[in-house]
Amino acid sequence: MTTTSKKLRLVLFMMRRSASKKTGQPNSTNPINYSPSDLFRTASSKASSKEMERIDNLFYSYANRSSGMIVPEGIETLCSDMEVDHTDVRILMLAWKMKAEKQGYFTLEEWRRGLKALRADTVSKLRKALPELEKEVRRPSNFVDFYSYSFRYCLTEEKQKSIDIESICQLLDLVLGSQFHAQVDYFVEYLKIQSDYKVINMDQWMGFFRFCNEVHQSLSLLWNFLLWPPSLDTPL
């Protein structure tokens, strides 16, 4: 037998063997069977991806193109679309939920964090989520963190550690006014007439909150506090 014939027979043999292997593999044509849990995970993953896409699209509809962030003007537009005043405490609560670091600015990462937690991918859903967000913040376990955050959020300058009296008065009314109306009114009145302190630091800010919880609207103790506020006895 010539060398050419041997090579030809070898090629034919290999072709038949390859065809035999293909026909002997039943899984090559049968569909893959997925379990219900696999299908659920796949569907959930697709839904989550779509939700995040809508959250991102909503972000970019308010974001400033040059900075890539939602800036104060964008937040005001968002508030207008939600029919909520931009000075509403719930906007501060929204910033808390996002863990926003810079006052008046939302990054994409912060936006995603907040809206995903609130399950809100439209303006309408976000507006409807605000009452539940307020309930969440008002829980004692969360409110201390929110109260502390509200002070830090107002530190707009690098290495800033205190806030001017005028801003503090506005912040106290916004954050605590509805919860401790009498204490806040008297303390704000005191801050406006005193001349010893120009700013308030974090320790003093937290001290007033502890005071509000301790006195339970006892006006007799409140007047003693106003004569010499224990949280303000250290010169700044």
mmCIF file of C-alpha atoms in Angstrom:
data_model
loop_
_atom_site.group_PDB
_atom_site.id
_atom_site.type_symbol
_atom_site.label_atom_id
_atom_site.label_comp_id
_atom_site.label_asym_id
_atom_site.label_seq_id
_atom_site.Cartn_x
_atom_site.Cartn_y
_atom_site.Cartn_z
ATOM 1 C CA MET A 1 0.000 0.000 0.000
ATOM 2 C CA THR A 2 1.369 3.341 -0.983
ATOM 3 C CA THR A 3 2.011 6.123 1.521
ATOM 4 C CA THR A 4 -0.723 8.266 -0.059
ATOM 5 C CA SER A 5 -3.324 5.502 0.373
ATOM 6 C CA LYS A 6 -2.378 5.059 4.015
ATOM 7 C CA LYS A 7 -2.818 8.776 4.676
ATOM 8 C CA LEU A 8 -6.196 8.774 2.924
ATOM 9 C CA ARG A 9 -7.463 5.802 4.945
ATOM 10 C CA LEU A 10 -6.274 7.514 8.182
ATOM 11 C CA VAL A 11 -8.154 10.716 7.311
ATOM 12 C CA LEU A 12 -11.380 8.784 6.561
ATOM 13 C CA PHE A 13 -11.028 6.862 9.818
ATOM 14 C CA MET A 14 -10.628 10.072 11.845
ATOM 15 C CA MET A 15 -13.659 11.657 10.151
ATOM 16 C CA ARG A 16 -15.865 8.641 10.979
ATOM 17 C CA ARG A 17 -14.633 8.674 14.592
ATOM 18 C CA SER A 18 -15.369 12.368 14.959
ATOM 19 C CA ALA A 19 -18.892 11.939 13.577
ATOM 20 C CA SER A 20 -19.469 9.002 15.928
ATOM 21 C CA LYS A 21 -18.479 11.106 18.938
ATOM 22 C CA LYS A 22 -20.844 13.908 17.971
ATOM 23 C CA THR A 23 -23.825 11.612 17.629
ATOM 24 C CA GLY A 24 -22.951 9.899 20.891
ATOM 25 C CA GLN A 25 -23.307 13.099 22.949
ATOM 26 C CA PRO A 26 -26.994 13.419 23.914
ATOM 27 C CA ASN A 27 -26.384 16.599 25.952
ATOM 28 C CA SER A 28 -25.257 18.496 22.827
ATOM 29 C CA THR A 29 -28.814 18.884 21.582
ATOM 30 C CA ASN A 30 -30.856 18.606 24.774
ATOM 31 C CA PRO A 31 -31.813 21.897 26.568
ATOM 32 C CA ILE A 32 -30.207 22.735 29.930
ATOM 33 C CA ASN A 33 -32.585 22.305 32.851
ATOM 34 C CA TYR A 34 -32.503 25.164 35.431
ATOM 35 C CA SER A 35 -33.808 24.787 38.976
ATOM 36 C CA PRO A 36 -36.482 27.236 40.269
ATOM 37 C CA SER A 37 -33.886 28.853 42.541
ATOM 38 C CA ASP A 38 -31.581 29.428 39.554
ATOM 39 C CA LEU A 39 -34.397 31.051 37.593
ATOM 40 C CA PHE A 40 -35.322 33.241 40.588
ATOM 41 C CA ARG A 41 -31.728 34.413 41.030
ATOM 42 C CA THR A 42 -31.454 35.195 37.335
ATOM 43 C CA ALA A 43 -34.716 37.156 37.328
ATOM 44 C CA SER A 44 -33.741 39.030 40.509
ATOM 45 C CA SER A 45 -30.360 39.910 39.057
ATOM 46 C CA LYS A 46 -31.952 41.269 35.883
ATOM 47 C CA ALA A 47 -34.526 43.275 37.880
ATOM 48 C CA SER A 48 -31.812 44.710 40.130
ATOM 49 C CA SER A 49 -29.760 45.673 37.098
ATOM 50 C CA LYS A 50 -32.739 47.439 35.516
ATOM 51 C CA GLU A 51 -33.529 49.232 38.784
ATOM 52 C CA MET A 52 -29.944 50.470 39.084
ATOM 53 C CA GLU A 53 -30.063 51.655 35.485
ATOM 54 C CA ARG A 54 -33.171 53.726 36.241
ATOM 55 C CA ILE A 55 -31.547 55.093 39.411
ATOM 56 C CA ASP A 56 -28.512 56.153 37.377
ATOM 57 C CA ASN A 57 -30.652 57.744 34.688
ATOM 58 C CA LEU A 58 -32.528 59.703 37.341
ATOM 59 C CA PHE A 59 -29.219 60.890 38.793
ATOM 60 C CA TYR A 60 -27.964 62.172 35.449
ATOM 61 C CA SER A 61 -31.216 64.025 34.831
ATOM 62 C CA TYR A 62 -30.308 66.293 37.792
ATOM 63 C CA ALA A 63 -26.502 66.125 37.699
ATOM 64 C CA ASN A 64 -24.253 68.928 36.536
ATOM 65 C CA ARG A 65 -22.442 67.801 33.393
ATOM 66 C CA SER A 66 -19.125 69.439 34.171
ATOM 67 C CA SER A 67 -18.844 68.216 37.778
ATOM 68 C CA GLY A 68 -20.609 64.879 37.360
ATOM 69 C CA MET A 69 -22.476 65.519 40.618
ATOM 70 C CA ILE A 70 -25.862 66.831 41.652
ATOM 71 C CA VAL A 71 -25.089 70.383 42.774
ATOM 72 C CA PRO A 72 -27.302 72.768 44.828
ATOM 73 C CA GLU A 73 -29.251 73.858 41.736
ATOM 74 C CA GLY A 74 -29.981 70.224 40.883
ATOM 75 C CA ILE A 75 -31.153 69.518 44.426
ATOM 76 C CA GLU A 76 -33.503 72.497 44.275
ATOM 77 C CA THR A 77 -34.908 71.184 40.978
ATOM 78 C CA LEU A 78 -35.352 67.737 42.524
ATOM 79 C CA CYS A 79 -37.175 69.265 45.495
ATOM 80 C CA SER A 80 -39.416 71.205 43.130
ATOM 81 C CA ASP A 81 -40.243 68.026 41.187
ATOM 82 C CA MET A 82 -41.046 66.226 44.454
ATOM 83 C CA GLU A 83 -43.099 69.252 45.599
ATOM 84 C CA VAL A 84 -40.993 69.476 48.766
ATOM 85 C CA ASP A 85 -39.360 72.669 50.017
ATOM 86 C CA HIS A 86 -35.562 72.492 49.817
ATOM 87 C CA THR A 87 -35.421 73.574 53.498
ATOM 88 C CA ASP A 88 -37.590 70.614 54.579
ATOM 89 C CA VAL A 89 -35.812 68.478 57.181
ATOM 90 C CA ARG A 90 -36.571 65.391 55.078
ATOM 91 C CA ILE A 91 -34.061 66.597 52.475
ATOM 92 C CA LEU A 92 -31.432 66.549 55.210
ATOM 93 C CA MET A 93 -32.680 63.070 56.126
ATOM 94 C CA LEU A 94 -32.254 62.043 52.503
ATOM 95 C CA ALA A 95 -28.657 63.267 52.596
ATOM 96 C CA TRP A 96 -28.174 61.228 55.783
ATOM 97 C CA LYS A 97 -29.555 58.128 54.071
ATOM 98 C CA MET A 98 -27.135 58.648 51.191
ATOM 99 C CA LYS A 99 -24.291 59.364 53.640
ATOM 100 C CA ALA A 100 -23.580 62.467 51.598
ATOM 101 C CA GLU A 101 -20.294 64.067 52.620
ATOM 102 C CA LYS A 102 -20.513 67.543 51.118
ATOM 103 C CA GLN A 103 -23.394 69.891 51.864
ATOM 104 C CA GLY A 104 -25.511 70.572 48.794
ATOM 105 C CA TYR A 105 -23.846 67.911 46.632
ATOM 106 C CA PHE A 106 -24.708 64.293 45.816
ATOM 107 C CA THR A 107 -22.256 61.968 44.065
ATOM 108 C CA LEU A 108 -23.411 59.033 41.960
ATOM 109 C CA GLU A 109 -22.211 56.575 44.603
ATOM 110 C CA GLU A 110 -24.126 58.408 47.357
ATOM 111 C CA TRP A 111 -27.222 58.637 45.157
ATOM 112 C CA ARG A 112 -27.123 54.924 44.402
ATOM 113 C CA ARG A 113 -26.680 54.060 48.088
ATOM 114 C CA GLY A 114 -29.657 56.130 49.196
ATOM 115 C CA LEU A 115 -32.145 55.381 46.439
ATOM 116 C CA LYS A 116 -31.399 51.675 46.372
ATOM 117 C CA ALA A 117 -32.028 51.503 50.132
ATOM 118 C CA LEU A 118 -35.286 53.424 49.655
ATOM 119 C CA ARG A 119 -36.248 51.286 46.630
ATOM 120 C CA ALA A 120 -36.883 54.467 44.675
ATOM 121 C CA ASP A 121 -35.984 54.707 40.997
ATOM 122 C CA THR A 122 -38.389 57.509 40.053
ATOM 123 C CA VAL A 123 -39.215 60.927 41.476
ATOM 124 C CA SER A 124 -42.679 59.686 42.411
ATOM 125 C CA LYS A 125 -41.294 56.721 44.361
ATOM 126 C CA LEU A 126 -38.759 58.946 46.071
ATOM 127 C CA ARG A 127 -41.464 61.375 47.185
ATOM 128 C CA LYS A 128 -43.571 58.506 48.523
ATOM 129 C CA ALA A 129 -40.549 57.119 50.397
ATOM 130 C CA LEU A 130 -39.980 60.321 52.406
ATOM 131 C CA PRO A 131 -42.588 59.645 55.152
ATOM 132 C CA GLU A 132 -41.096 56.213 55.847
ATOM 133 C CA LEU A 133 -37.630 57.716 55.809
ATOM 134 C CA GLU A 134 -38.700 60.228 58.438
ATOM 135 C CA LYS A 135 -40.070 57.429 60.627
ATOM 136 C CA GLU A 136 -36.775 55.593 60.268
ATOM 137 C CA VAL A 137 -34.764 58.652 61.307
ATOM 138 C CA ARG A 138 -37.049 59.394 64.278
ATOM 139 C CA ARG A 139 -36.305 56.033 65.855
ATOM 140 C CA PRO A 140 -34.104 56.641 68.926
ATOM 141 C CA SER A 141 -31.483 54.228 67.629
ATOM 142 C CA ASN A 142 -31.107 56.296 64.452
ATOM 143 C CA PHE A 143 -31.840 59.830 65.623
ATOM 144 C CA VAL A 144 -28.619 60.284 67.600
ATOM 145 C CA ASP A 145 -26.636 59.428 64.475
ATOM 146 C CA PHE A 146 -28.783 61.763 62.355
ATOM 147 C CA TYR A 147 -28.411 64.595 64.880
ATOM 148 C CA SER A 148 -24.630 64.191 64.881
ATOM 149 C CA TYR A 149 -24.584 63.923 61.077
ATOM 150 C CA SER A 150 -26.554 67.159 60.675
ATOM 151 C CA PHE A 151 -23.747 69.057 62.424
ATOM 152 C CA ARG A 152 -20.971 67.417 60.392
ATOM 153 C CA TYR A 153 -22.907 68.024 57.174
ATOM 154 C CA CYS A 154 -22.799 71.758 57.862
ATOM 155 C CA LEU A 155 -19.015 71.843 58.190
ATOM 156 C CA THR A 156 -18.407 73.216 54.732
ATOM 157 C CA GLU A 157 -14.757 74.238 55.068
ATOM 158 C CA GLU A 158 -11.701 72.002 55.373
ATOM 159 C CA LYS A 159 -10.663 71.469 59.008
ATOM 160 C CA GLN A 160 -13.759 73.376 60.189
ATOM 161 C CA LYS A 161 -14.827 72.218 63.660
ATOM 162 C CA SER A 162 -17.478 74.735 64.690
ATOM 163 C CA ILE A 163 -20.540 76.505 63.264
ATOM 164 C CA ASP A 164 -21.585 80.130 63.690
ATOM 165 C CA ILE A 165 -24.437 80.951 66.070
ATOM 166 C CA GLU A 166 -26.883 82.103 63.387
ATOM 167 C CA SER A 167 -26.528 78.850 61.446
ATOM 168 C CA ILE A 168 -26.750 76.802 64.643
ATOM 169 C CA CYS A 169 -30.045 78.466 65.565
ATOM 170 C CA GLN A 170 -31.499 77.568 62.172
ATOM 171 C CA LEU A 171 -30.159 74.025 62.362
ATOM 172 C CA LEU A 172 -31.529 73.475 65.880
ATOM 173 C CA ASP A 173 -34.987 74.556 64.784
ATOM 174 C CA LEU A 174 -34.820 72.328 61.705
ATOM 175 C CA VAL A 175 -33.533 69.189 63.422
ATOM 176 C CA LEU A 176 -34.968 69.419 66.953
ATOM 177 C CA GLY A 177 -37.740 72.022 66.733
ATOM 178 C CA SER A 178 -40.597 69.580 66.251
ATOM 179 C CA GLN A 179 -39.343 67.172 68.923
ATOM 180 C CA PHE A 180 -38.213 69.560 71.664
ATOM 181 C CA HIS A 181 -40.032 72.752 70.821
ATOM 182 C CA ALA A 182 -39.788 74.480 74.224
ATOM 183 C CA GLN A 183 -36.133 73.658 74.821
ATOM 184 C CA VAL A 184 -35.097 74.744 71.341
ATOM 185 C CA ASP A 185 -37.035 78.026 71.553
ATOM 186 C CA TYR A 186 -35.445 78.989 74.860
ATOM 187 C CA PHE A 187 -31.958 77.901 73.866
ATOM 188 C CA VAL A 188 -32.134 79.756 70.538
ATOM 189 C CA GLU A 189 -33.347 82.858 72.391
ATOM 190 C CA TYR A 190 -30.403 82.559 74.778
ATOM 191 C CA LEU A 191 -27.897 82.095 71.960
ATOM 192 C CA LYS A 192 -29.156 85.213 70.196
ATOM 193 C CA ILE A 193 -28.839 87.509 73.226
ATOM 194 C CA GLN A 194 -25.573 86.190 74.720
ATOM 195 C CA SER A 195 -22.243 87.610 73.617
ATOM 196 C CA ASP A 196 -19.716 85.104 74.997
ATOM 197 C CA TYR A 197 -19.897 82.582 72.178
ATOM 198 C CA LYS A 198 -19.624 83.184 68.456
ATOM 199 C CA VAL A 199 -19.613 79.527 67.403
ATOM 200 C CA ILE A 200 -20.730 76.108 68.653
ATOM 201 C CA ASN A 201 -18.626 72.956 68.408
ATOM 202 C CA MET A 202 -19.650 69.298 68.202
ATOM 203 C CA ASP A 203 -19.344 68.630 71.943
ATOM 204 C CA GLN A 204 -21.666 71.543 72.733
ATOM 205 C CA TRP A 205 -24.055 70.469 69.969
ATOM 206 C CA MET A 206 -24.316 66.948 71.387
ATOM 207 C CA GLY A 207 -24.492 68.323 74.937
ATOM 208 C CA PHE A 208 -27.665 70.216 74.147
ATOM 209 C CA PHE A 209 -29.256 67.065 72.746
ATOM 210 C CA ARG A 210 -28.419 65.159 75.934
ATOM 211 C CA PHE A 211 -29.900 68.014 77.933
ATOM 212 C CA CYS A 212 -33.149 67.899 75.948
ATOM 213 C CA ASN A 213 -33.516 64.205 76.668
ATOM 214 C CA GLU A 214 -32.738 64.590 80.359
ATOM 215 C CA VAL A 215 -35.004 67.469 81.325
ATOM 216 C CA HIS A 216 -38.113 66.188 79.509
ATOM 217 C CA GLN A 217 -39.460 69.700 79.036
ATOM 218 C CA SER A 218 -38.982 70.659 82.673
ATOM 219 C CA LEU A 219 -38.980 74.432 82.348
ATOM 220 C CA SER A 220 -37.683 74.984 85.864
ATOM 221 C CA LEU A 221 -34.518 73.080 85.041
ATOM 222 C CA LEU A 222 -34.411 74.763 81.677
ATOM 223 C CA TRP A 223 -34.176 78.222 83.225
ATOM 224 C CA ASN A 224 -31.269 77.084 85.403
ATOM 225 C CA PHE A 225 -29.617 75.761 82.256
ATOM 226 C CA LEU A 226 -30.088 79.075 80.468
ATOM 227 C CA LEU A 227 -28.419 80.977 83.305
ATOM 228 C CA TRP A 228 -25.281 78.883 82.882
ATOM 229 C CA PRO A 229 -25.388 76.313 80.046
ATOM 230 C CA PRO A 230 -23.239 73.388 81.199
ATOM 231 C CA SER A 231 -22.295 72.483 77.635
ATOM 232 C CA LEU A 232 -20.959 75.979 76.980
ATOM 233 C CA ASP A 233 -18.740 76.420 80.023
ATOM 234 C CA THR A 234 -15.488 75.805 78.138
ATOM 235 C CA PRO A 235 -14.187 78.817 76.183
ATOM 236 C CA LEU A 236 -13.556 78.123 72.529
#
